[in-house]
Amino acid sequence: MTSKASIDHHALVSLIRKCSSLKELKLIHGNMFRTGSIHDTFLASKLIESSAISMTGHMDYAHVVFSQIHHPNTFMWNTMIRGYSVSECSFQALSLYQQMLCSGSLPNSFTFGFVLKACCRLLRLQEGKQVHAQTVKSGLEFELPVTNGLVRLYVSCGEVEAGRVLFDEMPQKDNISWSIIVTGYAQNGRDREALSVFREMQAANVEIDGFTLATVLGVCGNTGALALGKWVHSYIDRNLVKIDVALGTSLVDMYSKCGAVGDAHRVFETMVEKDVMAWSGMIGGFAIHGFGREALQVFAEMKKRKVRPTAVTFTSVLSACSHSGLVEEGRRNFNSMQSDYKIEPQIEHYGCMVDLYCRAGLVDQAHEFIIAMPIEPNSILWRTLLAACKLHGKTKLGESISRKVLALDPHSAENYVLVSNVYASRGNWSKVSRIRGLMKTNGAKKSNGWSSIEVNFIVHQFVMGDESHPETGEIYQMLDKMSKRLKREGYVATTGYVLHDIDEEEKENALGLHSERLALAYGLLHTCEASQIRIVKNLRVCGDCHSAIKLISKVYKREIIVRDRVRFHHFREGLCSCHDYW
């Protein structure tokens, strides 16, 4: 026969678990205090667990209960450390851990896992390393919660190699382990390694969760790995993974960044739930492809659905107007930010407007706009205007702005390169030499340009004049064939884009070895004639390469999609989707 005490005991546990508010929990706590059952270790642990874990945001109350326990057990310490580790007061988890050690209680693998989570949130690498040493002393360093926590700590703090060594040494790995290392590489900008580990994950038949899928989709978007992105999408469909707002937005972003904006829009249309980021993402996707009218249609539908735009939304809208030459629409939406939505324009919105005017050739209006800005313009806005002065022959204004650009940001290599190019385009090599001397004196280093192409799920990356690829011989033979075929079609290199004091033949050779040409040659070698060639470039495509790729698309009868730092270019039958407006 069950005793009344055991019935009360079970009833209390049931009541604690059913609590939906702190008020209810306090009533039970009061009853336990009056009856003395607060000293029941099991009941007290359930009370702490309910306030610290089940009902988030009540760590202060959990701490009050915990402080009333004279000899808390390991479960209680762990519950408190766990609660603090995911709270806004993560540092309290480290403090409690020290108290636990001083009390004589022995930490277990879960303790270390929770403490490491707090170290990770706080980016406390040194404290994390101390915990690592303690796990070794305890003989628990290869327990799964511990190793996962250690790998996450190292990759989150930028020590990816240390995290990878631990990952490789793990005697057993779960899907969380794989997710941590893939995400770690991605968060540290090491996209190629992230994709490589993801392929290992696939080969190991590890179940992939939604968070990892979203991470990999982000990497696919960054690298232009459309084939792998499509595989991820098919995996989601095959395994009936729920496409929530976050995953749906990741798919839209991936397809947009991989040049498949039509696929992005199809995914967007099928999303049951869309938040403001999803709408903004679709508008931004159309914007980078130069489909301004389509972007504005999505924006109009968004407003019709009563979804309130944010500052991010307006950045995408204004960018769409800029890339499509929609000056009046850009002005109207810029004014609408404040008048209709009370959103104060930020520097990026002013930047979009300056870019809009400059791309439309309205250099004087862009200059007047900058002068009238209520906030201080940065070097990026002046640099945009300087590039427009160079393009449209505004020499006097350009020289004035050159001095301003270098004064505002004397350590930006991009500023020196642009100013140098302004003088080089006019053949003023003495000024070019002086500017490059200043660049060297101030320690400004130019970013290396690269282009990548995905073939058979592998991303190949090239730099100018690259000879490191194992198929360099075949690639250069293809470059030579491309060059001869273009010349037969009447192509003449625009050597003015080579802004160095060298002879015309050297300039032509330099243009032919740009990274996008190498990637294109590889694509022509390794893709079938009916397929698209997709290239991602980290810098803006130069004018001569733009002209050459237009002609290549015609003579080789191929559709070539190039994503540069600014936008997408869809080359087909000798034409580009940007209409030479980029």
CSV table of N, CA, C and O in Angstrom, one decimal, residues 258-306:
chain,number,residue,atom,x,y,z
A,258,CYS,N,23.8,32.6,-55.4
A,258,CYS,CA,24.4,31.6,-56.4
A,258,CYS,C,23.9,32.0,-57.8
A,258,CYS,O,24.2,31.2,-58.8
A,259,GLY,N,23.2,33.0,-58.0
A,259,GLY,CA,22.8,33.4,-59.3
A,259,GLY,C,21.5,32.9,-59.8
A,259,GLY,O,21.1,33.1,-61.0
A,260,ALA,N,20.8,32.1,-59.0
A,260,ALA,CA,19.5,31.4,-59.4
A,260,ALA,C,18.4,32.2,-58.7
A,260,ALA,O,17.6,31.6,-57.9
A,261,VAL,N,18.2,33.4,-59.1
A,261,VAL,CA,17.2,34.3,-58.4
A,261,VAL,C,15.7,33.8,-58.7
A,261,VAL,O,14.9,33.9,-57.8
A,262,GLY,N,15.5,33.1,-59.8
A,262,GLY,CA,14.2,32.5,-60.1
A,262,GLY,C,13.9,31.4,-59.1
A,262,GLY,O,12.8,31.3,-58.6
A,263,ASP,N,14.9,30.6,-58.8
A,263,ASP,CA,14.7,29.5,-57.8
A,263,ASP,C,14.4,30.1,-56.4
A,263,ASP,O,13.6,29.6,-55.6
A,264,ALA,N,15.2,31.2,-56.1
A,264,ALA,CA,15.0,31.9,-54.8
A,264,ALA,C,13.5,32.4,-54.7
A,264,ALA,O,12.9,32.2,-53.6
A,265,HIS,N,13.0,33.0,-55.8
A,265,HIS,CA,11.6,33.5,-55.7
A,265,HIS,C,10.6,32.3,-55.6
A,265,HIS,O,9.6,32.5,-54.9
A,266,ARG,N,10.9,31.2,-56.2
A,266,ARG,CA,10.0,30.1,-56.1
A,266,ARG,C,9.9,29.6,-54.6
A,266,ARG,O,8.9,29.3,-54.1
A,267,VAL,N,11.1,29.5,-54.0
A,267,VAL,CA,11.1,29.1,-52.6
A,267,VAL,C,10.4,30.1,-51.7
A,267,VAL,O,9.6,29.8,-50.9
A,268,PHE,N,10.6,31.4,-52.0
A,268,PHE,CA,10.0,32.5,-51.3
A,268,PHE,C,8.5,32.4,-51.4
A,268,PHE,O,7.8,32.5,-50.4
A,269,GLU,N,8.0,32.1,-52.6
A,269,GLU,CA,6.5,32.0,-52.8
A,269,GLU,C,5.9,30.9,-52.0
A,269,GLU,O,4.7,30.9,-51.7
A,270,THR,N,6.7,29.8,-51.8
A,270,THR,CA,6.1,28.6,-51.1
A,270,THR,C,6.2,28.7,-49.6
A,270,THR,O,5.6,27.9,-48.9
A,271,MET,N,6.9,29.7,-49.1
A,271,MET,CA,7.1,29.8,-47.6
A,271,MET,C,5.7,30.2,-47.0
A,271,MET,O,5.1,31.1,-47.4
A,272,VAL,N,5.3,29.3,-46.1
A,272,VAL,CA,4.0,29.6,-45.4
A,272,VAL,C,4.1,30.8,-44.5
A,272,VAL,O,3.1,31.6,-44.5
A,273,GLU,N,5.2,30.9,-43.8
A,273,GLU,CA,5.4,32.1,-42.9
A,273,GLU,C,6.5,32.9,-43.4
A,273,GLU,O,7.6,32.4,-43.7
A,274,LYS,N,6.4,34.2,-43.5
A,274,LYS,CA,7.5,35.1,-43.9
A,274,LYS,C,7.6,36.3,-42.9
A,274,LYS,O,6.6,36.9,-42.6
A,275,ASP,N,8.8,36.5,-42.3
A,275,ASP,CA,9.0,37.6,-41.5
A,275,ASP,C,9.6,38.7,-42.3
A,275,ASP,O,9.9,38.6,-43.5
A,276,VAL,N,9.9,39.8,-41.6
A,276,VAL,CA,10.5,41.0,-42.4
A,276,VAL,C,11.9,40.6,-43.0
A,276,VAL,O,12.2,41.2,-44.1
A,277,MET,N,12.6,39.8,-42.3
A,277,MET,CA,13.9,39.4,-42.9
A,277,MET,C,13.8,38.6,-44.2
A,277,MET,O,14.6,38.7,-45.1
A,278,ALA,N,12.7,37.7,-44.2
A,278,ALA,CA,12.5,37.0,-45.5
A,278,ALA,C,12.1,37.9,-46.6
A,278,ALA,O,12.6,37.8,-47.7
A,279,TRP,N,11.2,38.8,-46.3
A,279,TRP,CA,10.8,39.8,-47.4
A,279,TRP,C,12.1,40.6,-47.8
A,279,TRP,O,12.3,40.8,-49.0
A,280,SER,N,12.8,41.1,-46.8
A,280,SER,CA,14.0,41.9,-47.2
A,280,SER,C,15.0,41.1,-48.0
A,280,SER,O,15.7,41.6,-48.9
A,281,GLY,N,15.2,39.8,-47.6
A,281,GLY,CA,16.1,38.9,-48.3
A,281,GLY,C,15.7,38.8,-49.8
A,281,GLY,O,16.6,38.8,-50.7
A,282,MET,N,14.4,38.6,-50.1
A,282,MET,CA,14.0,38.5,-51.4
A,282,MET,C,14.2,39.8,-52.2
A,282,MET,O,14.6,39.7,-53.4
A,283,ILE,N,13.9,40.9,-51.6
A,283,ILE,CA,14.1,42.2,-52.2
A,283,ILE,C,15.6,42.4,-52.6
A,283,ILE,O,15.9,42.8,-53.7
A,284,GLY,N,16.4,42.0,-51.6
A,284,GLY,CA,17.9,42.1,-51.8
A,284,GLY,C,18.4,41.2,-52.9
A,284,GLY,O,19.3,41.5,-53.6
A,285,GLY,N,17.7,40.0,-53.0
A,285,GLY,CA,18.1,39.0,-54.0
A,285,GLY,C,17.9,39.6,-55.4
A,285,GLY,O,18.7,39.5,-56.3
A,286,PHE,N,16.7,40.2,-55.6
A,286,PHE,CA,16.4,40.8,-56.9
A,286,PHE,C,17.3,42.0,-57.1
A,286,PHE,O,17.8,42.3,-58.3
A,287,ALA,N,17.7,42.7,-56.1
A,287,ALA,CA,18.5,43.9,-56.2
A,287,ALA,C,19.9,43.6,-56.7
A,287,ALA,O,20.4,44.3,-57.7
A,288,ILE,N,20.6,42.6,-56.2
A,288,ILE,CA,21.9,42.3,-56.6
A,288,ILE,C,22.0,41.7,-58.0
A,288,ILE,O,23.0,41.7,-58.7
A,289,HIS,N,20.8,41.3,-58.5
A,289,HIS,CA,20.7,40.8,-59.9
A,289,HIS,C,20.3,41.9,-60.9
A,289,HIS,O,20.3,41.7,-62.1
A,290,GLY,N,20.1,43.1,-60.3
A,290,GLY,CA,19.7,44.2,-61.2
A,290,GLY,C,18.3,44.2,-61.6
A,290,GLY,O,17.9,44.9,-62.6
A,291,PHE,N,17.4,43.4,-60.9
A,291,PHE,CA,16.0,43.3,-61.3
A,291,PHE,C,15.2,44.3,-60.3
A,291,PHE,O,14.5,43.9,-59.4
A,292,GLY,N,15.4,45.6,-60.6
A,292,GLY,CA,14.8,46.6,-59.7
A,292,GLY,C,13.3,46.6,-59.7
A,292,GLY,O,12.7,46.7,-58.6
A,293,ARG,N,12.7,46.4,-60.9
A,293,ARG,CA,11.2,46.4,-60.9
A,293,ARG,C,10.7,45.3,-60.1
A,293,ARG,O,9.7,45.5,-59.4
A,294,GLU,N,11.3,44.1,-60.2
A,294,GLU,CA,10.8,42.9,-59.5
A,294,GLU,C,11.0,43.2,-58.0
A,294,GLU,O,10.1,42.8,-57.2
A,295,ALA,N,12.1,43.8,-57.6
A,295,ALA,CA,12.3,44.1,-56.2
A,295,ALA,C,11.3,45.0,-55.6
A,295,ALA,O,10.7,44.8,-54.5
A,296,LEU,N,10.9,46.0,-56.4
A,296,LEU,CA,9.9,47.0,-56.0
A,296,LEU,C,8.5,46.3,-55.9
A,296,LEU,O,7.7,46.7,-55.1
A,297,GLN,N,8.3,45.4,-56.8
A,297,GLN,CA,7.0,44.6,-56.7
A,297,GLN,C,6.9,43.8,-55.4
A,297,GLN,O,5.8,43.8,-54.8
A,298,VAL,N,8.0,43.2,-55.1
A,298,VAL,CA,8.0,42.4,-53.8
A,298,VAL,C,7.8,43.4,-52.6
A,298,VAL,O,7.0,43.1,-51.7
A,299,PHE,N,8.4,44.5,-52.7
A,299,PHE,CA,8.3,45.5,-51.6
A,299,PHE,C,6.8,46.0,-51.5
A,299,PHE,O,6.3,46.2,-50.4
A,300,ALA,N,6.2,46.2,-52.7
A,300,ALA,CA,4.8,46.7,-52.6
A,300,ALA,C,3.9,45.6,-52.0
A,300,ALA,O,3.0,45.9,-51.2
A,301,GLU,N,4.2,44.3,-52.3
A,301,GLU,CA,3.4,43.2,-51.8
A,301,GLU,C,3.6,43.1,-50.3
A,301,GLU,O,2.7,42.8,-49.5
A,302,MET,N,4.8,43.3,-49.9
A,302,MET,CA,5.2,43.3,-48.4
A,302,MET,C,4.4,44.3,-47.7
A,302,MET,O,3.8,44.0,-46.6
A,303,LYS,N,4.3,45.6,-48.2
A,303,LYS,CA,3.5,46.6,-47.5
A,303,LYS,C,2.0,46.3,-47.6
A,303,LYS,O,1.3,46.6,-46.6
A,304,LYS,N,1.6,45.7,-48.7
A,304,LYS,CA,0.2,45.3,-48.8
A,304,LYS,C,-0.2,44.3,-47.7
A,304,LYS,O,-1.3,44.3,-47.2
A,305,ARG,N,0.8,43.4,-47.4
A,305,ARG,CA,0.5,42.4,-46.3
A,305,ARG,C,0.7,42.9,-44.9
A,305,ARG,O,0.7,42.1,-43.9
A,306,LYS,N,0.9,44.2,-44.8
A,306,LYS,CA,1.1,44.9,-43.5
A,306,LYS,C,2.3,44.5,-42.7
A,306,LYS,O,2.3,44.5,-41.5
